[in-house]
Amino acid sequence: MKHRILVAGAVAALLAASSFAAPAKLSPADEAAAFKAAGFKLKGKQWRACDDPSPASAPGVIEDVRDANGDGQPEAVISESGTYCYGHTGAGYSLVSRQADGRWKLITSGTGILQFLNSKGSGGWPDIQIGGPGFCFPVERWNGRQYALHRHEYEGKPCRAR
């Protein structure tokens, strides 16, 4: 009996974890508006910001949807890959935010892989680390107008970019 309770508890925990881990989804209209705010254009059935002719490139995808700054509106991280536009890093990102009036706005974009950190800047916006090749990555902080370089770190420890 005790074994069955433990198994049932483990299954319940897995189901709960999977429901919490499920990324938020945008409606098709919000998805299209988010891509457009990030400067992407629909080409066939693919969203593209880069006109990379290489078959190795990948179209834009929404990697993450969350209320990053606690304002009750979703933010979306959009990524695209290919070395034609993103060089050795091979990836680009855009962070867009739905405004209170329903419009989507580009917050920041660049080359690399965006990762939200637990530390925060102005207005509750999380710091973002921009990953790529190497071992010392820039961390940007929202200053009320834009994301700007705040520090460099590797695995949570300060480092010096060369």
PDB file of N, CA and C in Angstrom, residues 16 21 23 28 37 43-44 51 53 57 74 78 92 105 128 146 159:
ATOM      1  N   ALA A  16       2.072  17.437 -12.524  1.00  0.00           N
ATOM      2  CA  ALA A  16       2.066  18.838 -12.098  1.00  0.00           C
ATOM      3  C   ALA A  16       3.264  19.575 -12.672  1.00  0.00           C
ATOM      4  N   ALA A  21       5.667  23.316 -16.561  1.00  0.00           N
ATOM      5  CA  ALA A  21       6.756  23.500 -17.509  1.00  0.00           C
ATOM      6  C   ALA A  21       6.249  23.819 -18.904  1.00  0.00           C
ATOM      7  N   PRO A  23       5.124  25.682 -21.919  1.00  0.00           N
ATOM      8  CA  PRO A  23       5.257  27.097 -22.239  1.00  0.00           C
ATOM      9  C   PRO A  23       3.898  27.695 -22.575  1.00  0.00           C
ATOM     10  N   PRO A  28      -2.934  32.856 -32.623  1.00  0.00           N
ATOM     11  CA  PRO A  28      -2.325  33.097 -33.942  1.00  0.00           C
ATOM     12  C   PRO A  28      -2.170  34.584 -34.262  1.00  0.00           C
ATOM     13  N   ALA A  37       6.429  42.737 -34.968  1.00  0.00           N
ATOM     14  CA  ALA A  37       7.085  43.723 -34.109  1.00  0.00           C
ATOM     15  C   ALA A  37       8.591  43.498 -34.061  1.00  0.00           C
ATOM     16  N   LYS A  43       7.297  34.359 -45.037  1.00  0.00           N
ATOM     17  CA  LYS A  43       7.708  33.917 -46.367  1.00  0.00           C
ATOM     18  C   LYS A  43       7.257  32.470 -46.510  1.00  0.00           C
ATOM     19  N   GLY A  44       6.183  32.285 -47.280  1.00  0.00           N
ATOM     20  CA  GLY A  44       5.564  30.960 -47.324  1.00  0.00           C
ATOM     21  C   GLY A  44       4.911  30.717 -45.988  1.00  0.00           C
ATOM     22  N   ASP A  51      17.485  36.925 -44.599  1.00  0.00           N
ATOM     23  CA  ASP A  51      17.313  36.291 -45.916  1.00  0.00           C
ATOM     24  C   ASP A  51      18.468  35.337 -46.192  1.00  0.00           C
ATOM     25  N   PRO A  53      20.278  32.401 -47.548  1.00  0.00           N
ATOM     26  CA  PRO A  53      19.991  31.443 -48.611  1.00  0.00           C
ATOM     27  C   PRO A  53      20.394  30.008 -48.277  1.00  0.00           C
ATOM     28  N   SER A  57      20.020  27.213 -42.395  1.00  0.00           N
ATOM     29  CA  SER A  57      19.411  28.214 -41.520  1.00  0.00           C
ATOM     30  C   SER A  57      18.033  27.728 -41.060  1.00  0.00           C
ATOM     31  N   PRO A  74       2.119  39.489 -21.752  1.00  0.00           N
ATOM     32  CA  PRO A  74       3.168  38.533 -22.113  1.00  0.00           C
ATOM     33  C   PRO A  74       4.325  39.171 -22.876  1.00  0.00           C
ATOM     34  N   ILE A  78      11.880  35.483 -29.422  1.00  0.00           N
ATOM     35  CA  ILE A  78      11.874  34.906 -30.760  1.00  0.00           C
ATOM     36  C   ILE A  78      13.319  34.662 -31.158  1.00  0.00           C
ATOM     37  N   GLY A  92      20.208  34.470 -33.553  1.00  0.00           N
ATOM     38  CA  GLY A  92      19.773  35.815 -33.220  1.00  0.00           C
ATOM     39  C   GLY A  92      18.526  35.734 -32.358  1.00  0.00           C
ATOM     40  N   LYS A 105       5.545  45.364 -29.101  1.00  0.00           N
ATOM     41  CA  LYS A 105       6.667  46.297 -29.220  1.00  0.00           C
ATOM     42  C   LYS A 105       7.980  45.533 -29.084  1.00  0.00           C
ATOM     43  N   ILE A 128      19.211  40.104 -18.654  1.00  0.00           N
ATOM     44  CA  ILE A 128      19.334  39.068 -19.676  1.00  0.00           C
ATOM     45  C   ILE A 128      20.808  38.812 -19.972  1.00  0.00           C
ATOM     46  N   GLN A 146      15.963  51.090 -22.292  1.00  0.00           N
ATOM     47  CA  GLN A 146      16.555  50.051 -23.137  1.00  0.00           C
ATOM     48  C   GLN A 146      17.399  49.107 -22.290  1.00  0.00           C
ATOM     49  N   CYS A 159      33.251  37.891 -14.771  1.00  0.00           N
ATOM     50  CA  CYS A 159      34.423  37.630 -15.607  1.00  0.00           C
ATOM     51  C   CYS A 159      34.722  38.892 -16.410  1.00  0.00           C
TER      52      CYS A 159
END
